[in-house]
Amino acid sequence: MKALLAFAGSRGDAQPGVLLGRELAGRGHQVTMAVSPNLVEFAERHGVSAAPFGIDSDELLRAQRDDRRFRHANPVQRVRAALDLQRRGFAEAARDLLSLTGDNEVLVSGMACEEVAAEAARQHGIPLAAMHFFPIRPNRSVAVLAMPGGSHLPGPVNRLGWKALTTARAWALAPEIAALRDDAGTVANSPGSGEVPAYTAIQAYDPALFPGLADELGAVPFTGFPVVTDGGVGIGGELGEWLIEGAAPVYAGFGSMPVTDPVATEAMVREACRRLGLRLLLVGPRFRGRIGGDLAVVDQVDHRAVLPLCAAAVHHGGAGTTAAALRAGVPSVICSVQADQPYWGRQVEALGLGATAPFSRLSANRLERLLIRATEPGVVLRAAAHGARFRDDGVQRAADVIESLVPDPESSPAGAVDRVSTMIGGMR
């Protein structure tokens, strides 16, 4: 099977594609990964053949950082900002992806570029599998407003809200898609260029985090979070010694999010931890690295090795980091910035697995209160219990779904159906 994996966005958006690409390649398939130009080296360093598509993800993050509408109190303004960001770089991404699709037999996309991938799959007449790292399909079970009071909305209102967001996103990209089809000319009118031959929305998260959702969505494959299962880099050297010589620290890291004032952010987190008598492990390339006393500052860590040694995890709420904290069995303090992060924050808080607040509204006082709530005995016990039952075979299960879209000519079609049917029921 020849598979093209298109994962636009930051490193956190690309990592699930890298894990999936390695799994598929290990099964003997020919895999090419399309990522933002600044992440090609990241993908290839992890053993996946990669090609650039679209524009630099750091440029998109800077654009979001500089657009004040993302921090506007009016949710309509925030939605408009998000739709404008969706349009940025669409033409470049579409052009690149169409040229890469070639003779691939299946196209797999992340959430950030699903519309581009759908158009490429349509024009080339191949199946599309979209990996959803958060429930965005219209549903009644997940509050459409990630804010206080959102959980009290009636189910039908939530479903209408999610449907409206889907419609708005399609409307925002409609001119770009129409222009792309006009440019494609005869390709767009070829026999294999009608609808996408087969579309599968892989739900790459744990449905238990959203009670009632799996039953509502029906025959949709839930694979669980795509997480690292190999040994990783582990812990060693000075950081390893620091971790074991004292009490469990608070982990704080914000992934690829644009921390505009690293000095002020560090001071805020340090002050909140100092008041509570907690050590701090601060992670990120924007902070000045050093280790000593109650503070360790490093560029990056192996989440699988480090987070189980921490008292709590303060982070931005990306799906990958949220999964890492859930897997480690530690409470989260989610300081959301954008996209699905506020939803993860609200859901983690609602399930009693942590606390949340927007990053833009953080202060030492507020972070101190959030840490107190997140480290209450009941929250700690619930987080540990969730970690104990966390499934780490999400990548393998997603690969099974993708293989079923392009059955091996030598295998039984019924066998592929049976594998997917087992998967649909297995996570419920």
C-alpha positions as CSV (number, residue, x, y, z in Angstrom):
1,M,0.0,0.0,0.0
2,K,1.2,3.5,-0.9
3,A,0.0,6.1,1.7
4,L,0.4,9.8,1.8
5,L,0.1,11.3,5.3
6,A,-0.7,15.1,5.4
7,F,-0.3,16.7,8.8
8,A,-0.2,20.5,8.8
9,G,0.4,22.6,11.8
10,S,2.9,22.6,14.7
11,R,5.1,19.8,15.9
12,G,2.3,18.6,18.2
13,D,0.0,18.4,15.1
14,A,2.7,16.5,13.1
15,Q,3.8,14.0,15.8
16,P,0.8,11.7,15.5
17,G,1.4,11.5,11.7
18,V,5.1,10.6,12.4
19,L,4.0,7.8,14.8
20,L,1.5,6.5,12.3
21,G,4.0,6.7,9.4
22,R,6.5,4.7,11.3
23,E,3.9,2.1,12.2
24,L,2.7,1.7,8.6
25,A,6.3,1.6,7.2
26,G,7.1,-1.1,9.8
27,R,4.2,-3.1,8.3
28,G,5.8,-3.0,4.9
29,H,3.9,-0.1,3.4
30,Q,5.4,2.8,1.4
31,V,4.8,6.0,3.3
32,T,5.4,9.6,2.5
33,M,4.6,12.3,5.0
34,A,3.6,15.9,4.0
35,V,4.3,18.4,6.8
36,S,5.0,22.2,7.2
37,P,8.4,23.1,5.6
38,N,10.0,23.7,9.0
39,L,9.1,20.2,10.2
40,V,10.5,18.1,7.4
41,E,13.7,17.5,9.3
42,F,11.7,16.5,12.4
43,A,9.8,13.9,10.5
44,E,12.9,12.5,8.8
45,R,14.9,12.4,12.0
46,H,12.2,10.0,13.3
47,G,12.5,7.7,10.4
48,V,9.7,8.9,8.1
49,S,10.2,10.0,4.5
50,A,8.8,13.6,4.4
51,A,8.1,16.4,1.9
52,P,7.1,20.1,2.6
53,F,3.6,21.4,1.9
54,G,1.9,24.7,2.7
55,I,3.6,27.4,4.7
56,D,5.8,27.5,7.8
57,S,3.8,26.6,10.9
58,D,5.7,29.1,12.9
59,E,4.4,31.8,10.6
60,L,0.8,30.7,11.4
61,L,1.5,30.7,15.1
62,R,2.9,34.2,14.9
63,A,-0.2,35.4,12.9
64,Q,-2.4,33.9,15.6
65,R,-0.3,35.6,18.3
66,D,-0.6,39.0,16.6
67,D,-4.4,38.8,15.9
68,R,-6.2,40.3,18.8
69,R,-9.5,38.8,17.8
70,F,-8.3,35.4,19.2
71,R,-8.4,37.0,22.6
72,H,-11.6,38.9,22.1
73,A,-14.4,38.5,24.6
74,N,-16.9,38.1,21.8
75,P,-16.9,34.4,20.6
76,V,-18.0,35.6,17.1
77,Q,-14.8,37.5,16.8
78,R,-12.8,34.5,17.8
79,V,-14.6,32.3,15.3
80,R,-13.9,34.9,12.5
81,A,-10.2,34.9,13.4
82,A,-10.0,31.1,13.3
83,L,-11.7,31.1,9.9
84,D,-9.3,33.7,8.5
85,L,-6.4,31.6,9.8
86,Q,-7.9,28.5,8.0
87,R,-7.7,30.4,4.7
88,R,-4.1,31.5,5.2
89,G,-1.8,29.3,3.1
90,F,-4.7,27.1,1.7
91,A,-3.6,27.7,-1.9
92,E,0.0,26.8,-1.2
93,A,-1.0,23.7,0.8
94,A,-3.4,22.5,-1.9
95,R,-0.9,23.0,-4.7
96,D,1.8,21.0,-2.9
97,L,-0.5,18.3,-1.7
98,L,-2.1,17.7,-5.2
99,S,1.4,17.3,-6.6
100,L,2.4,14.9,-3.9
101,T,-0.7,12.7,-4.0
102,G,0.4,11.1,-7.3
103,D,-0.2,7.3,-7.4
104,N,-0.8,6.9,-3.6
105,E,-3.6,4.6,-2.7
106,V,-4.9,6.3,0.4
107,L,-4.6,9.8,1.9
108,V,-4.5,10.4,5.7
109,S,-4.9,13.9,7.2
110,G,-4.8,15.6,10.5
111,M,-7.5,18.1,11.6
112,A,-5.7,21.2,10.4
113,C,-5.8,20.3,6.7
114,E,-8.7,18.0,6.3
115,E,-10.4,20.2,3.6
116,V,-7.2,20.4,1.5
117,A,-6.7,16.6,1.8
118,A,-10.4,15.9,0.9
119,E,-9.9,17.9,-2.3
120,A,-6.7,16.1,-3.2
121,A,-8.4,12.7,-2.5
122,R,-11.4,13.7,-4.6
123,Q,-9.4,14.8,-7.5
124,H,-7.2,11.6,-7.5
125,G,-10.1,9.3,-6.6
126,I,-8.6,7.7,-3.5
127,P,-9.9,7.1,0.0
128,L,-9.4,9.7,2.8
129,A,-9.0,9.0,6.5
130,A,-9.1,12.1,8.7
131,M,-7.7,11.8,12.3
132,H,-9.7,13.8,14.7
133,F,-7.9,14.5,18.0
134,F,-11.0,16.1,19.5
135,P,-14.7,15.5,18.8
136,I,-15.7,18.0,16.2
137,R,-18.4,16.0,14.4
138,P,-21.9,17.4,15.2
139,N,-23.0,15.9,18.5
140,R,-25.1,16.5,21.6
141,S,-22.6,15.2,24.2
142,V,-19.8,17.8,24.0
143,A,-20.5,21.4,25.0
144,V,-20.0,23.6,21.9
145,L,-19.0,26.5,24.1
146,A,-15.8,26.0,26.1
147,M,-16.6,28.5,28.8
148,P,-18.4,28.6,32.2
149,G,-22.0,27.7,31.6
150,G,-21.3,25.9,28.4
151,S,-21.9,22.5,30.0
152,H,-25.5,23.6,30.8
153,L,-26.5,23.9,27.1
154,P,-29.1,21.4,26.0
155,G,-27.9,18.6,23.8
156,P,-29.8,19.7,20.7
157,V,-28.2,23.2,21.0
158,N,-24.7,21.6,21.2
159,R,-25.4,19.6,18.0
160,L,-26.7,22.7,16.2
161,G,-23.6,24.6,17.3
162,W,-21.2,22.0,16.1
163,K,-23.0,21.8,12.8
164,A,-22.9,25.6,12.4
165,L,-19.1,25.6,13.0
166,T,-18.7,22.9,10.4
167,T,-20.8,24.9,8.0
168,A,-18.9,28.1,8.7
169,R,-15.6,26.4,8.1
170,A,-16.8,25.0,4.8
171,W,-18.2,28.4,3.8
172,A,-14.9,30.1,4.7
173,L,-12.9,27.8,2.4
174,A,-15.5,27.5,-0.4
175,P,-13.9,30.2,-2.6
176,E,-10.4,28.6,-2.3
177,I,-11.8,25.2,-3.1
178,A,-13.7,26.6,-6.1
179,A,-10.5,28.3,-7.4
180,L,-8.6,25.1,-6.9
181,R,-11.1,23.2,-9.0
182,D,-11.1,25.8,-11.7
183,D,-7.2,25.7,-11.8
184,A,-7.3,21.9,-12.0
185,G,-9.4,22.0,-15.2
186,T,-9.6,18.6,-16.8
187,V,-8.3,16.9,-13.7
188,A,-11.3,18.0,-11.7
189,N,-13.6,16.7,-14.4
190,S,-11.9,13.3,-14.8
191,P,-13.8,10.1,-14.1
192,G,-12.1,9.6,-10.7
193,S,-12.6,13.1,-9.5
194,G,-16.2,13.2,-8.1
195,E,-16.8,12.6,-4.4
196,V,-14.1,11.1,-2.2
197,P,-14.4,7.3,-2.8
198,A,-14.4,6.5,0.9
199,Y,-14.2,8.8,3.9
200,T,-13.4,7.7,7.5
201,A,-13.2,10.0,10.5
202,I,-10.9,8.3,12.9
203,Q,-11.6,9.4,16.5
204,A,-8.1,9.5,17.9
205,Y,-8.9,10.0,21.6
206,D,-10.5,8.2,24.5
207,P,-14.3,8.2,24.2
208,A,-14.6,7.6,28.0
209,L,-13.5,11.3,28.4
210,F,-16.8,12.3,26.7
211,P,-19.7,10.2,28.3
212,G,-22.3,9.3,25.8
213,L,-20.4,10.3,22.7
214,A,-19.4,6.9,21.4
215,D,-23.1,5.7,21.4
216,E,-24.2,8.9,19.7
217,L,-21.7,8.8,16.9
218,G,-22.4,5.1,16.2
219,A,-20.2,3.2,13.7
220,V,-17.2,5.4,13.9
221,P,-13.8,4.0,14.7
222,F,-12.4,5.1,18.1
223,T,-8.7,4.3,18.3
224,G,-7.5,6.1,21.4
225,F,-4.8,8.7,21.6
226,P,-1.8,8.2,19.3
227,V,1.1,8.0,21.8
228,V,4.7,6.9,21.8
229,T,5.1,3.3,22.8
230,D,8.9,2.8,22.3
231,G,11.5,3.4,25.0
232,G,11.9,7.1,24.2
233,V,15.0,9.0,25.3
234,G,14.4,8.5,29.0
235,I,16.0,10.7,31.7
236,G,19.7,11.0,32.4
237,G,22.4,13.4,33.5
238,E,21.8,16.4,35.6
239,L,18.1,16.5,35.1
240,G,17.7,12.9,36.2
241,E,19.7,13.6,39.4
242,W,17.6,16.7,40.1
243,L,14.3,14.7,39.7
244,I,15.2,12.0,42.2
245,E,16.9,14.1,44.8
246,G,13.8,16.0,46.0
247,A,10.0,16.0,46.1
248,A,7.9,15.6,42.9
249,P,8.0,18.9,41.0
250,V,5.4,20.7,39.0
251,Y,5.9,20.3,35.2
252,A,5.2,23.4,33.2
253,G,5.5,23.6,29.4
254,F,3.5,25.2,26.6
255,G,4.6,23.2,23.6
256,S,4.8,25.3,20.4
257,M,2.6,28.1,21.7
258,P,4.0,31.6,21.3
259,V,5.0,32.6,24.8
260,T,5.5,36.3,24.1
261,D,7.3,37.1,27.4
262,P,9.3,34.1,28.6
263,V,10.8,36.0,31.5
264,A,7.5,37.1,32.9
265,T,6.0,33.7,32.3
266,E,8.8,32.0,34.2
267,A,8.5,34.5,37.1
268,M,4.8,33.8,37.3
269,V,5.1,30.1,37.4
270,R,8.0,30.2,39.8
271,E,6.1,32.4,42.2
272,A,3.0,30.2,42.3
273,C,5.2,27.1,43.0
274,R,7.2,29.0,45.6
275,R,4.1,29.9,47.6
276,L,3.1,26.3,47.7
277,G,6.5,24.9,48.5
278,L,6.7,23.0,45.2
279,R,9.7,22.5,42.9
280,L,9.4,23.5,39.3
281,L,10.4,21.8,36.1
282,L,10.0,24.4,33.3
283,V,10.3,23.1,29.8
284,G,10.7,25.1,26.5
285,P,13.3,26.5,24.3
286,R,12.2,30.1,25.0
287,F,13.3,29.8,28.7
288,R,16.9,30.2,29.9
289,G,18.2,26.7,30.7
290,R,19.7,25.9,34.1
291,I,19.3,23.4,36.9
292,G,19.7,24.0,40.6
293,G,17.8,24.3,43.9
294,D,14.1,24.1,43.4
295,L,14.2,24.9,39.7
296,A,15.1,23.0,36.5
297,V,14.7,24.7,33.1
298,V,15.4,22.5,30.0
299,D,14.5,22.7,26.3
300,Q,12.5,19.5,26.1
301,V,11.8,16.2,28.0
302,D,10.5,12.7,27.3
303,H,7.0,13.1,28.6
304,R,6.6,9.4,29.0
305,A,9.6,9.2,31.4
306,V,9.2,12.5,33.2
307,L,5.5,13.2,33.8
308,P,4.9,10.2,36.1
309,L,7.6,11.7,38.4
310,C,5.7,15.0,38.7
311,A,3.0,16.3,41.1
312,A,1.0,18.0,38.4
313,A,1.4,19.2,34.8
314,V,0.8,22.8,33.8
315,H,0.4,23.0,30.0
316,H,-1.4,24.5,27.1
317,G,-3.9,21.7,26.6
318,G,-2.9,20.4,23.2
319,A,-4.3,16.9,22.6
320,G,-0.8,15.3,22.7
321,T,0.3,16.9,26.0
322,T,-3.1,16.3,27.5
323,A,-2.8,12.6,26.6
324,A,0.7,12.4,28.0
325,A,-0.6,13.8,31.4
326,L,-3.6,11.4,31.4
327,R,-1.3,8.5,30.6
328,A,1.1,9.5,33.4
329,G,-1.8,9.6,35.9
330,V,-1.0,13.2,37.0
331,P,-3.5,16.1,37.3
332,S,-3.4,18.8,34.7
333,V,-3.6,22.6,34.9
334,I,-4.5,23.5,31.4
335,C,-3.7,27.1,30.4
336,S,-5.4,27.2,27.0
337,V,-4.3,29.4,24.1
338,Q,-6.2,28.3,21.0
339,A,-8.2,25.7,18.9
340,D,-9.3,22.6,20.9
341,Q,-7.3,23.5,24.0
342,P,-10.1,25.3,25.9
343,Y,-12.3,22.3,25.3
344,W,-9.7,19.9,26.7
345,G,-9.4,22.2,29.7
346,R,-13.1,22.2,30.4
347,Q,-13.4,18.5,30.0
348,V,-10.5,17.7,32.2
349,E,-11.9,20.0,34.9
350,A,-15.4,18.6,34.5
351,L,-14.2,15.0,35.0
352,G,-12.2,16.0,38.1
353,L,-8.8,15.4,36.5
354,G,-7.4,18.9,36.9
355,A,-8.2,22.6,36.5
356,T,-8.2,25.1,33.7
357,A,-7.9,28.8,32.8
358,P,-7.0,30.8,29.7
359,F,-3.3,31.4,29.4
360,S,-4.0,35.1,28.7
361,R,-5.7,35.5,32.1
362,L,-3.0,33.8,34.2
363,S,-1.3,35.4,37.1
364,A,0.7,34.0,40.0
365,N,-2.4,34.3,42.2
366,R,-4.6,32.5,39.8
367,L,-2.1,29.8,39.0
368,E,-1.6,29.2,42.7
369,R,-5.3,28.6,43.1
370,L,-5.4,26.3,40.1
371,L,-2.5,24.2,41.5
372,I,-4.2,23.9,44.9
373,R,-7.4,22.6,43.2
374,A,-5.4,20.2,40.9
375,T,-3.5,18.7,43.8
376,E,-6.4,18.0,46.0
377,P,-6.4,14.3,47.1
378,G,-9.5,13.4,45.2
379,V,-8.2,14.9,42.0
380,V,-4.9,13.1,42.4
381,L,-6.6,9.8,43.0
382,R,-8.9,10.2,40.0
383,A,-6.0,11.1,37.7
384,A,-4.0,8.1,38.9
385,A,-6.9,5.8,38.3
386,H,-7.4,7.1,34.8
387,G,-3.7,6.6,34.1
388,A,-3.9,3.0,35.2
389,R,-6.5,2.2,32.6
390,F,-5.1,4.4,29.7
391,R,-4.7,2.4,26.4
392,D,-1.5,3.0,24.5
393,D,-2.3,1.2,21.3
394,G,-3.9,4.1,19.5
395,V,-1.3,4.2,16.7
396,Q,-1.6,0.5,16.0
397,R,-5.4,0.7,15.9
398,A,-5.4,3.7,13.6
399,A,-3.0,1.8,11.2
400,D,-5.5,-1.1,11.2
401,V,-8.3,1.3,10.1
402,I,-6.1,2.7,7.3
403,E,-5.1,-0.8,6.1
404,S,-8.8,-1.7,5.9
405,L,-9.4,1.2,3.4
406,V,-7.0,-0.4,0.9
407,P,-7.4,-4.2,1.4
408,D,-4.5,-6.4,0.5
409,P,-5.5,-8.3,-2.7
410,E,-4.4,-11.5,-1.1
411,S,-6.5,-11.1,2.0
412,S,-10.2,-11.5,2.6
413,P,-12.3,-8.3,2.4
414,A,-14.4,-9.8,5.2
415,G,-11.3,-10.0,7.4
416,A,-10.7,-6.3,7.0
417,V,-14.3,-5.5,7.9
418,D,-14.1,-7.7,10.9
419,R,-10.9,-5.9,12.1
420,V,-12.6,-2.5,11.9
421,S,-15.8,-3.8,13.5
422,T,-13.8,-5.0,16.4
423,M,-12.1,-1.7,16.7
424,I,-15.4,0.3,16.6
425,G,-16.6,-1.7,19.7
426,G,-13.2,-2.1,21.4
427,M,-12.9,1.4,22.9
428,R,-16.5,1.8,24.1
